[in-house]
XYZ file of C-alpha atoms in Angstrom:
120
model
C 49.919 39.113 -6.795
C 50.713 38.854 -10.543
C 47.351 40.331 -11.278
C 48.395 43.516 -9.477
C 51.310 43.885 -11.915
C 49.024 43.205 -14.922
C 46.510 45.853 -13.777
C 49.252 48.391 -13.233
C 50.863 47.638 -16.595
C 47.496 47.861 -18.465
C 46.366 51.119 -16.846
C 49.777 52.849 -17.016
C 50.291 51.601 -20.576
C 46.797 52.876 -21.586
C 47.650 56.358 -20.129
C 50.967 56.435 -21.979
C 49.383 55.086 -25.191
C 46.807 57.839 -25.056
C 49.601 60.372 -24.779
C 51.296 58.902 -27.850
C 48.066 58.976 -29.800
C 47.654 62.670 -28.846
C 51.150 63.364 -30.080
C 50.673 61.521 -33.377
C 47.103 62.586 -34.249
C 46.791 66.069 -32.835
C 50.251 67.484 -33.154
C 50.109 68.554 -29.469
C 53.541 69.083 -27.939
C 54.645 66.763 -25.133
C 54.674 69.675 -22.708
C 50.988 70.364 -23.375
C 50.131 66.754 -22.979
C 51.963 66.602 -19.635
C 50.120 69.696 -18.484
C 46.803 68.222 -19.706
C 47.539 65.004 -17.740
C 48.102 66.865 -14.557
C 44.914 68.894 -14.950
C 42.925 65.764 -15.815
C 44.232 64.085 -12.696
C 43.004 67.080 -10.622
C 39.608 67.120 -12.408
C 39.044 63.411 -12.082
C 39.983 63.614 -8.420
C 37.520 66.482 -7.818
C 34.800 64.376 -9.504
C 35.670 61.391 -7.325
C 36.718 59.218 -10.283
C 40.429 58.964 -9.785
C 40.657 57.436 -6.267
C 38.788 54.232 -7.285
C 41.062 53.850 -10.274
C 44.135 54.371 -8.123
C 42.842 51.847 -5.628
C 42.272 49.295 -8.359
C 45.326 49.907 -10.581
C 47.857 50.889 -7.939
C 51.101 52.253 -9.432
C 49.622 52.073 -12.954
C 47.425 55.043 -11.955
C 49.584 56.784 -9.344
C 52.943 56.965 -11.169
C 51.918 58.735 -14.401
C 51.331 62.482 -14.346
C 47.585 62.038 -13.853
C 48.584 60.546 -10.504
C 50.596 63.692 -9.686
C 47.473 65.779 -10.398
C 45.452 63.475 -8.163
C 48.094 63.822 -5.428
C 47.910 67.632 -5.668
C 44.117 67.631 -5.457
C 44.115 65.217 -2.553
C 46.659 67.353 -0.689
C 44.642 70.480 -1.223
C 41.456 68.751 -0.074
C 43.058 67.551 3.125
C 44.739 70.904 3.885
C 41.456 72.804 3.331
C 39.756 70.444 5.767
C 42.513 71.152 8.359
C 43.399 74.866 7.723
C 40.440 76.250 5.907
C 41.003 78.562 2.908
C 44.789 78.749 3.508
C 44.966 75.055 2.642
C 44.395 75.889 -1.013
C 47.836 77.504 -1.172
C 49.890 75.005 0.865
C 48.068 71.643 0.485
C 49.556 70.699 -2.941
C 53.064 71.591 -1.853
C 52.832 69.584 1.335
C 51.427 66.521 -0.400
C 53.960 66.454 -3.263
C 57.075 67.776 -1.512
C 58.674 64.364 -0.853
C 58.350 63.290 -4.493
C 59.604 66.535 -5.894
C 62.532 66.581 -3.449
C 63.482 63.024 -4.440
C 63.279 63.916 -8.189
C 65.560 66.934 -7.719
C 68.018 64.961 -5.585
C 68.274 62.015 -7.945
C 68.519 64.339 -10.908
C 71.407 66.089 -9.216
C 73.155 62.830 -8.351
C 72.857 61.476 -11.884
C 74.170 64.733 -13.278
C 77.319 64.148 -11.226
C 77.728 60.612 -12.662
C 76.968 61.201 -16.334
C 79.093 63.371 -18.613
C 76.980 65.325 -21.094
C 77.839 65.365 -24.831
C 76.314 66.674 -27.931
C 74.028 64.583 -30.092
C 75.397 63.753 -33.527
């Protein structure tokens, strides 16, 4: 059981460390790196490389943004199998809707609890 936590920490940490290296060495903005991670998740899923990593590392591979890209690709793949070409347009939304809804809901709830102020 502890080994599952170690694997998740190592893989998730490596993904985050790579992002930090990209910020420090290339001057890429965080927004570009986040977009790159989502696209890489989709590409690695299409190549069949991401699912074995997600199975092995668990949350270490599914929680970062590469996991979101993997989720989108998996949703599109399943929807295309069920609905045909129309699945391209709705599969990603269907697969990721619960996570996006939770993020919006919790963001709203925390905005009610925290009073914003200017940085000094």
